[in-house]
Short mmCIF file of C-alpha atoms and ligand atoms in Angstrom, two decimals:
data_model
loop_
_atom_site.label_atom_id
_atom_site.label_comp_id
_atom_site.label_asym_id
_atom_site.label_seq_id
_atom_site.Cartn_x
_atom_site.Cartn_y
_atom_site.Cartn_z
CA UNK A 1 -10.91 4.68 5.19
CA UNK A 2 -13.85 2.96 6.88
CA UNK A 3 -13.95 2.29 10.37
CA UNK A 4 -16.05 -0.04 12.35
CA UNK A 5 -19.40 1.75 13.44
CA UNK A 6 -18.82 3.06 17.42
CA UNK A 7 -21.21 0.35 19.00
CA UNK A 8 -19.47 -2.46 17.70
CA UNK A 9 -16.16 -1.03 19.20
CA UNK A 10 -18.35 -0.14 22.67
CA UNK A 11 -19.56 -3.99 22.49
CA UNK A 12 -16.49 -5.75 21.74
CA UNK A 13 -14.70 -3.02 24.46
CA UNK A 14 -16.73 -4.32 26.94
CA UNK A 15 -16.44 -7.60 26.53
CA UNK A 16 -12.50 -7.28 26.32
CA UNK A 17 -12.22 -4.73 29.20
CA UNK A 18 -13.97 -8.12 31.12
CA UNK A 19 -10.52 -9.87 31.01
CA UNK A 20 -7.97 -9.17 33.60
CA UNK A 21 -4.86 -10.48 31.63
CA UNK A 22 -5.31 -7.55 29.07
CA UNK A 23 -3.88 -4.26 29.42
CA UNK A 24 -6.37 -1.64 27.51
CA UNK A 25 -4.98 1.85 26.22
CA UNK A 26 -1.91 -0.08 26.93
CA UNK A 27 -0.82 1.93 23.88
CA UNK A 28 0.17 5.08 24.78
CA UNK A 29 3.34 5.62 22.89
CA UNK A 30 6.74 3.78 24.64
CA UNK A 31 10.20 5.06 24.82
CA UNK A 32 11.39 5.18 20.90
CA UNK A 33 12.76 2.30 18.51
CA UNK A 34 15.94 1.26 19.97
CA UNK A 35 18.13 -1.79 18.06
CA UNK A 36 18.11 -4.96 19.97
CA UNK A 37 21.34 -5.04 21.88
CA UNK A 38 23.21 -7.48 19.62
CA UNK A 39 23.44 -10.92 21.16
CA UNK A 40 20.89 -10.52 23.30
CA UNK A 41 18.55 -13.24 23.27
CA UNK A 42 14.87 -12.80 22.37
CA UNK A 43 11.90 -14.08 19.82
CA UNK A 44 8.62 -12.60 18.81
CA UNK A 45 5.54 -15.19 18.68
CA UNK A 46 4.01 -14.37 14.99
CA UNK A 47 0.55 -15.73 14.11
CA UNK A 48 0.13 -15.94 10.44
CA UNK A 49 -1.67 -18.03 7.56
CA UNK A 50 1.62 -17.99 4.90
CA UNK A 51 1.41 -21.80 4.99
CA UNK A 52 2.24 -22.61 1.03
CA UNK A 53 5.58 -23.41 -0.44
CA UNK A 54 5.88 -19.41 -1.64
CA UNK A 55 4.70 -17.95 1.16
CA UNK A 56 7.15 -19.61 3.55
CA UNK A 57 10.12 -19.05 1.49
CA UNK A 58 8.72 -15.29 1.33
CA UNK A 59 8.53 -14.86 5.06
CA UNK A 60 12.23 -16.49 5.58
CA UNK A 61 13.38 -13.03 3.96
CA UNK A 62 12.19 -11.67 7.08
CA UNK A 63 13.09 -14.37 9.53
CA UNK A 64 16.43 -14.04 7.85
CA UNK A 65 16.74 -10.53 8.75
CA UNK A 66 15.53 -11.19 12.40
CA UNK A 67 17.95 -13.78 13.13
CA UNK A 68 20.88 -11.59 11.79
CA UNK A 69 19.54 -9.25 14.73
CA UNK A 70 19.62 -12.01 17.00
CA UNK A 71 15.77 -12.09 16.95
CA UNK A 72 14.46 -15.74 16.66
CA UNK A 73 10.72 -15.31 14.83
CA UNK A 74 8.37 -18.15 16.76
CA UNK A 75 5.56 -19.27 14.32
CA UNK A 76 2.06 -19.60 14.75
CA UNK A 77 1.18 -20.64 11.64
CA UNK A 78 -2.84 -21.59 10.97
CA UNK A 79 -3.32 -22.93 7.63
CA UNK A 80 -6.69 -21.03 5.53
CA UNK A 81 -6.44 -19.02 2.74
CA UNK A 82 -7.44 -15.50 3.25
CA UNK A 83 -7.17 -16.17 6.79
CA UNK A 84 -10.21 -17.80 7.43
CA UNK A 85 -8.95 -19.52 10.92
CA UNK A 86 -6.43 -17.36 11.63
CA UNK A 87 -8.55 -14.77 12.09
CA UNK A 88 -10.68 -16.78 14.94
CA UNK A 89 -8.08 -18.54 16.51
CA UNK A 90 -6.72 -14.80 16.50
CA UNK A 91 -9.72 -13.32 18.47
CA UNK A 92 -9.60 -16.40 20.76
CA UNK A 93 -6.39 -15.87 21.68
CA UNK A 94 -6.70 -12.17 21.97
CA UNK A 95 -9.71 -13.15 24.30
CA UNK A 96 -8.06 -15.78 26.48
CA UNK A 97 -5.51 -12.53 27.71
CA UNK A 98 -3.01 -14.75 25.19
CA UNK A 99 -1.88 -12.43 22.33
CA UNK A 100 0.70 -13.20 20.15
CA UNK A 101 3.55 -10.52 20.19
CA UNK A 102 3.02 -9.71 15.86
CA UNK A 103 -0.04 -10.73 13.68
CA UNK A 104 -0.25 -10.92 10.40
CA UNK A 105 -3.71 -8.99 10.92
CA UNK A 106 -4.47 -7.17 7.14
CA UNK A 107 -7.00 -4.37 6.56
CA UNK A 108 -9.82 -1.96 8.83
CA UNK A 109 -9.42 -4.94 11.30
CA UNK A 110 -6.38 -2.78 12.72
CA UNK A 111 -8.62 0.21 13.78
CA UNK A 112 -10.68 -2.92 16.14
CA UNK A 113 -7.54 -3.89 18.05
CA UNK A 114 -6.11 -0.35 18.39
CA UNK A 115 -9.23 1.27 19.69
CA UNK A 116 -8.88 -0.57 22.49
CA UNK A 117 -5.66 -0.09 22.94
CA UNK A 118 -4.44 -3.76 22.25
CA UNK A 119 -1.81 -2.51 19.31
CA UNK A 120 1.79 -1.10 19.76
CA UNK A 121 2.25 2.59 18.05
CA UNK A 122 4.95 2.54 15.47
CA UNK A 123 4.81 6.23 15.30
CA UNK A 124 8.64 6.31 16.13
CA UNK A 125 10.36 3.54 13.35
CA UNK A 126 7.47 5.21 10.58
CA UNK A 127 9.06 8.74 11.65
CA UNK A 128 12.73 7.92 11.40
CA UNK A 129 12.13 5.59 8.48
CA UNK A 130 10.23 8.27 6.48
CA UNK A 131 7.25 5.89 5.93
CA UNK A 132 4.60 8.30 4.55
CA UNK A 133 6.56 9.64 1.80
CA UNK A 134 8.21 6.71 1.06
CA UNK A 135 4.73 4.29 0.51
CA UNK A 136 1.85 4.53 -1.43
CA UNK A 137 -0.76 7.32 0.42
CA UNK A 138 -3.41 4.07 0.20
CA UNK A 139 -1.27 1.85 2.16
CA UNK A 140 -0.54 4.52 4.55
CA UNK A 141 -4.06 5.65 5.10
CA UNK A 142 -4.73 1.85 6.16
CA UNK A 143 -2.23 1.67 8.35
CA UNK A 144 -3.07 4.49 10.26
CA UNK A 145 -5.58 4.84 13.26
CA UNK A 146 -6.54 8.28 14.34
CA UNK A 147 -3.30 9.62 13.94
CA UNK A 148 -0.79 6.41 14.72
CA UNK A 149 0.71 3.95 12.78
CA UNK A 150 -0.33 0.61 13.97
CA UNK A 151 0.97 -1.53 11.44
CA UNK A 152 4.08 -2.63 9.54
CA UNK A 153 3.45 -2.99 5.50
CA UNK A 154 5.03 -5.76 3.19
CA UNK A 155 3.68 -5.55 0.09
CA UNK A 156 0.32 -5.67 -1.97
CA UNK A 157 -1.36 -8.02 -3.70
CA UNK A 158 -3.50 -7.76 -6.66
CA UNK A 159 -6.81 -9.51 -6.35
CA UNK A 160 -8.09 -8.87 -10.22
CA UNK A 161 -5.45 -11.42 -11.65
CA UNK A 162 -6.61 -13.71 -14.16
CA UNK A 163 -4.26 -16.87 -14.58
CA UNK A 164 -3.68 -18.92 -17.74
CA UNK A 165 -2.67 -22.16 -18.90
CA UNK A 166 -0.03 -20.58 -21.81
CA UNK A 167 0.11 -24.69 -23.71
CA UNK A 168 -3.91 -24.55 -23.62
CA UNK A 169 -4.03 -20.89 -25.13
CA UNK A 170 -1.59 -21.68 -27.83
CA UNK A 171 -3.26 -25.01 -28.56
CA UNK A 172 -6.38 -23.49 -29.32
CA UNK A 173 -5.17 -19.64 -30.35
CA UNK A 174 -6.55 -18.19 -27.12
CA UNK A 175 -6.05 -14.53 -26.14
CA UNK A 176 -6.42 -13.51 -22.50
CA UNK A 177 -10.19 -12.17 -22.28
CA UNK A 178 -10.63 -8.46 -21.70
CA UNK A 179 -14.54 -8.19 -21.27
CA UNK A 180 -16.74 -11.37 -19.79
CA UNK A 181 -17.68 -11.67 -23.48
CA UNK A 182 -14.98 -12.74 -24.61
CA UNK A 183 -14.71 -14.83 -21.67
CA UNK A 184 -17.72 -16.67 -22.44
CA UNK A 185 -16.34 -17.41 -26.18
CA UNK A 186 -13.14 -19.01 -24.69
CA UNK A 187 -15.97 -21.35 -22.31
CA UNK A 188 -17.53 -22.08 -25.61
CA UNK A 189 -14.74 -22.71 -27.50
CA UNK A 190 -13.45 -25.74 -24.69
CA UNK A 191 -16.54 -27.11 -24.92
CA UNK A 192 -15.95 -30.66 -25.65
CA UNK A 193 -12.18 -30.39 -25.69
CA UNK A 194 -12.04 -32.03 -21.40
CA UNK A 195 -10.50 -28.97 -20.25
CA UNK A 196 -12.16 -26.89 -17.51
CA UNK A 197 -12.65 -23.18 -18.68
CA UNK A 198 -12.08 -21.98 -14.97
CA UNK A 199 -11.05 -23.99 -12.24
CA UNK A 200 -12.69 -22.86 -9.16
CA UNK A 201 -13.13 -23.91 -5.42
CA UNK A 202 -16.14 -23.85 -3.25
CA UNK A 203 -14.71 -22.44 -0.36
CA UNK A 204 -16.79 -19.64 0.78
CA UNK A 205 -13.67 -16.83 0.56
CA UNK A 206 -13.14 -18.11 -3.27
CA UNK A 207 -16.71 -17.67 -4.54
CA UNK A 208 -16.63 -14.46 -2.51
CA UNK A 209 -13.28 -13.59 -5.06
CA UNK A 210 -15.13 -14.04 -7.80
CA UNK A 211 -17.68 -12.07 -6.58
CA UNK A 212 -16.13 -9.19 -5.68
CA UNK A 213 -14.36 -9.61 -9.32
CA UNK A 214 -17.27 -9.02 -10.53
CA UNK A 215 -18.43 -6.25 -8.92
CA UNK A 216 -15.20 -4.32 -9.95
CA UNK A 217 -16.15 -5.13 -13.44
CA UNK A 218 -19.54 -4.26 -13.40
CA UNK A 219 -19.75 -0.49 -12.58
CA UNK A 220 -15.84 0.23 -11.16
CA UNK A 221 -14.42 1.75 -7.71
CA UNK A 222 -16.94 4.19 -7.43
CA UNK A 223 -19.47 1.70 -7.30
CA UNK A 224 -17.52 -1.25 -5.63
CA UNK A 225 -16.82 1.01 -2.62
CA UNK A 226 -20.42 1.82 -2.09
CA UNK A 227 -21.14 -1.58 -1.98
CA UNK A 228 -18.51 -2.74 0.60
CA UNK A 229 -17.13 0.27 1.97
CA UNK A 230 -20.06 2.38 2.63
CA UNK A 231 -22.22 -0.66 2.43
CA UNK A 232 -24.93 1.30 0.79
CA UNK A 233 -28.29 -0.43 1.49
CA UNK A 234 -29.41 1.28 -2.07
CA UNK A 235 -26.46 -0.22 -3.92
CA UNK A 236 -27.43 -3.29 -3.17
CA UNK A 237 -30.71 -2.86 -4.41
CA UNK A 238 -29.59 -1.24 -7.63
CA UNK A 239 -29.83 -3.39 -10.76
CA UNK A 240 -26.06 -3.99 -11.47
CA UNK A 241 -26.17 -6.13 -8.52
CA UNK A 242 -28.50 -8.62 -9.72
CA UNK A 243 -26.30 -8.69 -12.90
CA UNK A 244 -23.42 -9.41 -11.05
CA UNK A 245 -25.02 -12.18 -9.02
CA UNK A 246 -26.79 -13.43 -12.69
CA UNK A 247 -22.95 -13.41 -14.03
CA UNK A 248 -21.71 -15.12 -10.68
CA UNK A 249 -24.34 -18.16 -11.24
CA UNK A 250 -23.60 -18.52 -14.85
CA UNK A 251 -19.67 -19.04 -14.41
CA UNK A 252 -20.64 -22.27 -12.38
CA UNK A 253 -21.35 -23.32 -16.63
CA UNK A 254 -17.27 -22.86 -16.97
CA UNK A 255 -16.55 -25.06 -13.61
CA UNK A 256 -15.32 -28.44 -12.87
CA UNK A 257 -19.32 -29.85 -11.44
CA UNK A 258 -19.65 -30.36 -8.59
CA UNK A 259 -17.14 -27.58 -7.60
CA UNK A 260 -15.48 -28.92 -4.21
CA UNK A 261 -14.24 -26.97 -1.23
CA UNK A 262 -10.74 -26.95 -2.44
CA UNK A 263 -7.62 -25.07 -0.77
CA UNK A 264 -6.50 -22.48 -3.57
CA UNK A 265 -3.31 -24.12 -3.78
CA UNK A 266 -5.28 -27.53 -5.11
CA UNK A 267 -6.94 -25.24 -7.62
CA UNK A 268 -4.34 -23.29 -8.79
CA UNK A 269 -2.13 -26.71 -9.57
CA UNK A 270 -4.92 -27.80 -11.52
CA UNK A 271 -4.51 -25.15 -13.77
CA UNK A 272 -0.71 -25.88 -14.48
CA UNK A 273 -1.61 -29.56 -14.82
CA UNK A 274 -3.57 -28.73 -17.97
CA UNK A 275 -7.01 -29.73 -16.08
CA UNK A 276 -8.14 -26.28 -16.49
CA UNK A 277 -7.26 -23.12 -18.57
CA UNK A 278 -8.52 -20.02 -16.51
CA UNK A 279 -7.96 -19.55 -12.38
CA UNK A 280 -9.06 -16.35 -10.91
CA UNK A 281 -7.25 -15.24 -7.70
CA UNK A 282 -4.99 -13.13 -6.03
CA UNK A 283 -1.39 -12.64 -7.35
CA UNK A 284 0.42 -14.92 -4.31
CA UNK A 285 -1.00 -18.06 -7.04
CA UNK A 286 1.91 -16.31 -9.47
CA UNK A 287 4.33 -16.60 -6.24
CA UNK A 288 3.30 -20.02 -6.09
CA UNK A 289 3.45 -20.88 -9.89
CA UNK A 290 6.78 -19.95 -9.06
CA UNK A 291 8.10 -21.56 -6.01
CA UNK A 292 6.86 -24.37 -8.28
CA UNK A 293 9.81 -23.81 -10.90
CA UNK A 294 7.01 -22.49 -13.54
CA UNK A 295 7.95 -18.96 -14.88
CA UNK A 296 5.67 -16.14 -16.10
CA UNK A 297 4.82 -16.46 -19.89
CA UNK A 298 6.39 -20.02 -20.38
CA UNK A 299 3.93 -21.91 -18.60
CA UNK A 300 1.40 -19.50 -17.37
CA UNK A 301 0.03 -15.84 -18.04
CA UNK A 302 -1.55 -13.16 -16.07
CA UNK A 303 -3.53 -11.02 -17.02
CA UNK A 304 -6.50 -8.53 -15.37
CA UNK A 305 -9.21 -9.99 -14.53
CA UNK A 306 -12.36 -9.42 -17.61
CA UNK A 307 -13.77 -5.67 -17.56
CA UNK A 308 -11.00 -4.88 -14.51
CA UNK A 309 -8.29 -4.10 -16.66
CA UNK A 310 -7.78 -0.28 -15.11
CA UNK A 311 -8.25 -1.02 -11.83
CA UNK A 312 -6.47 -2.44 -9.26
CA UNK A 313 -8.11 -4.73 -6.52
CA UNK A 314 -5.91 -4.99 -3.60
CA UNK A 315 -4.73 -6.58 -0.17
CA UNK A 316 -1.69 -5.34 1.62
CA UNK A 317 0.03 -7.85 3.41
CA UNK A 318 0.98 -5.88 7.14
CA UNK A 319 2.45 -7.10 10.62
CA UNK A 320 0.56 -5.50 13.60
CA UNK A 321 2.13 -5.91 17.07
CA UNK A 322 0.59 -6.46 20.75
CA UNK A 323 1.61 -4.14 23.24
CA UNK A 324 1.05 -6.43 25.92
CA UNK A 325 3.33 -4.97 28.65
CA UNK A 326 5.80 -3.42 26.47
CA UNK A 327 8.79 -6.19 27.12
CA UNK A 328 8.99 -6.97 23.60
CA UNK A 329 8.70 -3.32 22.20
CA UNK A 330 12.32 -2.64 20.90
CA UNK A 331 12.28 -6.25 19.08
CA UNK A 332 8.57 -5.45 17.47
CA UNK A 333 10.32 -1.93 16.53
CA UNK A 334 12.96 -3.64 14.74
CA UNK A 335 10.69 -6.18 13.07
CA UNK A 336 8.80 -2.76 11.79
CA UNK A 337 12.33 -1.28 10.56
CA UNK A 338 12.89 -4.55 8.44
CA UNK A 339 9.52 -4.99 7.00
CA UNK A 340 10.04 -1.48 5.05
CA UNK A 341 14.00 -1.85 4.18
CA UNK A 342 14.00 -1.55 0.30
CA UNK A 343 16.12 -4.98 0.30
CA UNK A 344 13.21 -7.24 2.11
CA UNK A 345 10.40 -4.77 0.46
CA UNK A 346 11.77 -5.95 -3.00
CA UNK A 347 13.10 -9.81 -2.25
CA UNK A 348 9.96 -10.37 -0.24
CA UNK A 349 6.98 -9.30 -3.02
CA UNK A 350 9.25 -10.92 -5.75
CA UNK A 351 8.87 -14.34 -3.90
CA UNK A 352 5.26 -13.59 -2.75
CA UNK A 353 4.04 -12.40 -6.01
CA UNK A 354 3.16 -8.72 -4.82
CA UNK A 355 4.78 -5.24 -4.95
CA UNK A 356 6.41 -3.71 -2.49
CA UNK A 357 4.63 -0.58 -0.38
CA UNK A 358 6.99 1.90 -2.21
CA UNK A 359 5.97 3.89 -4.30
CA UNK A 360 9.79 4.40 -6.11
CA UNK A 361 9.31 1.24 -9.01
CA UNK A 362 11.39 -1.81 -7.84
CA UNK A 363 13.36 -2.56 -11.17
CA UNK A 364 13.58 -6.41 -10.32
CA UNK A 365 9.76 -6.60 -10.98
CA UNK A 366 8.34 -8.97 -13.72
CA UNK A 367 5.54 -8.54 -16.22
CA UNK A 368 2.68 -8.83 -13.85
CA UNK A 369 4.14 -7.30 -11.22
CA UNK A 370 4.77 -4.11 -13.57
CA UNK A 371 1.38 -4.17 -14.55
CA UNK A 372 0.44 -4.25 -11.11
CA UNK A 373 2.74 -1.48 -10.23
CA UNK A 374 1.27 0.34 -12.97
CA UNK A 375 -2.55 0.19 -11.71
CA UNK A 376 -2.11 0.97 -8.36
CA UNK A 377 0.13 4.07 -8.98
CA UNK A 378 -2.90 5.71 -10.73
CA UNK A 379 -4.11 6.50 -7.48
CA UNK A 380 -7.55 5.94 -5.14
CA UNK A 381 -9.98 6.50 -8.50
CA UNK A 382 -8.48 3.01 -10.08
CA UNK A 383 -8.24 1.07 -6.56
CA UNK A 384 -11.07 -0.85 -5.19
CA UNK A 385 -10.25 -2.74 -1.40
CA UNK A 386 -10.60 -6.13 -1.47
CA UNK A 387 -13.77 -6.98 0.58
CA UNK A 388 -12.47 -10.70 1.14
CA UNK A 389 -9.06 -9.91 2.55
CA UNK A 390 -10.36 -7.22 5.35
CA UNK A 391 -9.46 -4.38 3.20
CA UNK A 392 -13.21 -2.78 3.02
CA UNK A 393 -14.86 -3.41 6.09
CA UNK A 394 -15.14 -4.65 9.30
CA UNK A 395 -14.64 -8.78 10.24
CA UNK A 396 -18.56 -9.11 11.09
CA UNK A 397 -19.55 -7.38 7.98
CA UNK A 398 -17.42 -9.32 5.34
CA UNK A 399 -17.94 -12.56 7.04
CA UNK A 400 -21.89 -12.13 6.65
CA UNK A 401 -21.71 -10.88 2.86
CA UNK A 402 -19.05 -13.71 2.15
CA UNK A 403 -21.19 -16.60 3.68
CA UNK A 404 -24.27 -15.33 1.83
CA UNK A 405 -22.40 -15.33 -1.28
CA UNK A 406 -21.63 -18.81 -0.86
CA UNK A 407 -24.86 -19.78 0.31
CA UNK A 408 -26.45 -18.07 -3.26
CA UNK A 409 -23.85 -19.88 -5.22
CA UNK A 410 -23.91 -23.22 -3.76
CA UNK A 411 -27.90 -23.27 -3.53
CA UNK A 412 -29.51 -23.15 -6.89
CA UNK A 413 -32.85 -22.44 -5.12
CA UNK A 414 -31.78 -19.31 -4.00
CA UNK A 415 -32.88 -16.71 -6.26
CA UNK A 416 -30.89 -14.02 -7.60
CA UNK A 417 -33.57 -11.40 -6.18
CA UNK A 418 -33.96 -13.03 -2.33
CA UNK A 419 -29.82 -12.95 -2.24
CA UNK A 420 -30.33 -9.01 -3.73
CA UNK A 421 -32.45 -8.62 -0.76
CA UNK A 422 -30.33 -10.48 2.32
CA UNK A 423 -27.44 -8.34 0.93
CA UNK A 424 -29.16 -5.37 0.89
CA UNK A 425 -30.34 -6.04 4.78
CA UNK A 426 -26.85 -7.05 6.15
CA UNK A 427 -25.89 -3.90 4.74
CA UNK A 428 -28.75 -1.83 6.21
CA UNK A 429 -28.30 -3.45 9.24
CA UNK A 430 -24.58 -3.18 9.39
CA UNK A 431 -24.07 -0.10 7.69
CA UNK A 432 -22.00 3.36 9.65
CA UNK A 433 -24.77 4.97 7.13
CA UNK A 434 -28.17 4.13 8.52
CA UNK A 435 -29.68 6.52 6.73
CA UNK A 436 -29.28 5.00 2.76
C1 LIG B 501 -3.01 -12.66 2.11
C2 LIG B 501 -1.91 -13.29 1.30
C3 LIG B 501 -2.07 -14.80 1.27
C4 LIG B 501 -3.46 -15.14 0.77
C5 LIG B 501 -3.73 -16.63 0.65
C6 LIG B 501 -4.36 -13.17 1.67
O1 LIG B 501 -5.33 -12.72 2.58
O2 LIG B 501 -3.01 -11.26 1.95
O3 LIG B 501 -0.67 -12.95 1.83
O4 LIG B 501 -1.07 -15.35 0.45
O5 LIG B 501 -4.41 -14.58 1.64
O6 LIG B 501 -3.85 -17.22 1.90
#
């Protein structure tokens, strides 16, 4: 698992260390989980970005649970897919000496925080709850820092998911496309018809979706995680990424013009509306479709994403918790202990549109989820980590490739060769391998 490179940590240590509210290597390990004393009052602050109808109703599984151990869950909620804001307001708070008690804070980001010291050790509940046999060995690699667990898992999204309008696709005898060939005879065959091949949003995290898509499809893990894990100044360089940036310009041809800066939610209800045919995004859109009252297969499909079918591009959903001066530690311990129950693992994913962390199959699943299930149980050869949702690299990193992305997309000026290049430099410049 990729860690941020030791200077960053030194810089952003220093410049934390600087604040007198914080309590660094506060997180040498506490007494062990203990249940909240029933009755006894208490609430945990939780900053999160699960703003849309599904996602709430999926995170009242655990609020549910918390109340019924008399702990009230206090919500910070910024609105952003993929966490855009939350993430800053996240690092201003952290700054300001004010951090929340539990974060939804997904991905390498964890090993920033808990090198210096900011994150409680769950070490005890993963012990007594069996965690690392019980979860996937990918989900518990990422939750662990040199030898603790820092996080609490909920489930994991699939990033390759390909949605479909199912009333367009029988109107016109569509099949879901398997290759970007067929992809681009499905464009073809709309043309003229008023419906949008893909609908698509401008925001710089969806382009980047695409574009990581693509990069899956184009060579598979192996390559993908030289690109954003290793951030291999050479891969860059190499001529499969100028194919996948060629590919990533000509989908704009399949797009509503001019594609807005639309929250995924707008996009994805364009594609139930009939406006569009095609939406490419993480499987929470299939918790949505649902929350909705629109089931799997009667009103939309699913499918991998062109050229991804074998692999699985993923984001686990996790809860990380503050140490802070330890006064909330038994409550955090029990929000850890619910997270991983088999009752919330399974009601939770089946509202959000992910599987749960386990790797026993939950028999409640539905078609895509199976599917899902199925991919990411091959193991570490078929899984590539999402670089949008913090699963690949470090905040700085992903934020510099993502904007650039958008800038290249947005900017027709912008060759496919200069973006080659800028990629190619963040990555030499950014890169734990200096050496590429
Ligand atoms: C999170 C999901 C969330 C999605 C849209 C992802 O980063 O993992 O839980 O539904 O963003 O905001």
């Amino acid at each position: 698992m990729a860690r941020i490179g030791p200077a960053l940590v030194r810089g952003a240590a220093a410049c934390l260390l600087a604040l007198p509210l914080l309590a660094p290597q506060a997180r040498a390990a506490g007494p062990s989980a203990a249940p909240v004393p029933s009755g006894a009052p208490g609430s945990l602050q939780v900053l999160h970005w699960w703003t849309s109808d599904s996602e709430r109703q999926a995170i009242n599984v655990v609020v549910n649970q918390l109340a019924r151990q008399d702990i009230q869950w206090r919500d910070i909620s910024i609105p952003g897919g993929a966490g855009m804001g939350a993430g800053k307001v996240l690092k201003s708070m952290v700054l300001a000496g004010r951090a929340p008690e539990v974060t939804q804070l997904n991905g390498v980001i964890f090993g920033e925080w808990a090198d210096l010291g900011l994150l409680l050790e769950l070490d005890n509940v993963a012990v007594q709850g069996n965690w690392e046999k019980q979860m996937f060995p990918a989900v518990w690699s990422l939750l662990n820092n040199r030898g603790h667990v820092v996080a609490a898992p909920l489930g994991i999204h699939r990033v390759n998911t390909l949605f479909y309008n199912v009333a367009i696709f029988k109107r016109y005898g569509l099949t879901p496309p398997r290759t970007w060939e067929e992809f681009d005879k499905i464009v073809q065959l709309l043309r003229g018809t008023g419906i949008v091949p893909l609908a698509q949003s401008a925001e710089a995290w969806q382009i980047a979706t695409l574009f990581e898509n693509l990069a899956l499809a184009e060579s598979g893990p192996a390559y993908y995680r030289r690109l954003f894990v290793d951030m291999s100044p050479s891969a860059y360089l190499d001529a499969r990424m100028l194919h996948i940036l060629k590919r990533l310009r000509s989908l704009a041809g399949a797009m509503a013009q001019p594609v807005r800066e639309r929250p995924w939610t707008e996009v994805a209800r364009s594609m139930v509306n009939g406006e569009a045919a095609m939406f490419i995004m993480g499987d929470w859109a299939k918790g949505e479709f649902n929350a909705w009252g629109l089931t799997v297969d009667q009103q939309f499909g699913c499918a991998p994403v062109p050229g991804t079918g074998d692999y699985h591009l993923y984001s686990t959903d996790t809860l990380a918790m503050f140490a802070d001066n330890y006064s909330h530690q038994a409550m955090q311990e029990t929000l850890a202990q619910i997270t991983m129950s088999a009752a919330v693992q399974s009601d939770y994913n089946k509202i959000k549109g992910s599987i749960p962390v386990l790797r026993a199959q939950d028999p409640h699943m539905d078609r895509c989820a199976r599917d899902s299930w199925r991919a990411f149980s091959k193991g570490a050869s078929y899984q590539a980590p999402s670089l949008v949702h913090r699963m690949a690299t470090d905040e700085t990193t992903k934020d510099a490739i993502v904007a650039e992305v958008q800038r290249f997309f947005i900017d027709r000026q912008i060759t496919e060769e200069q973006t080659q290049k800028r990629l190619a430099a963040i990555a030499r410049t950014l890169s734990r391998n200096r050496n590429d």
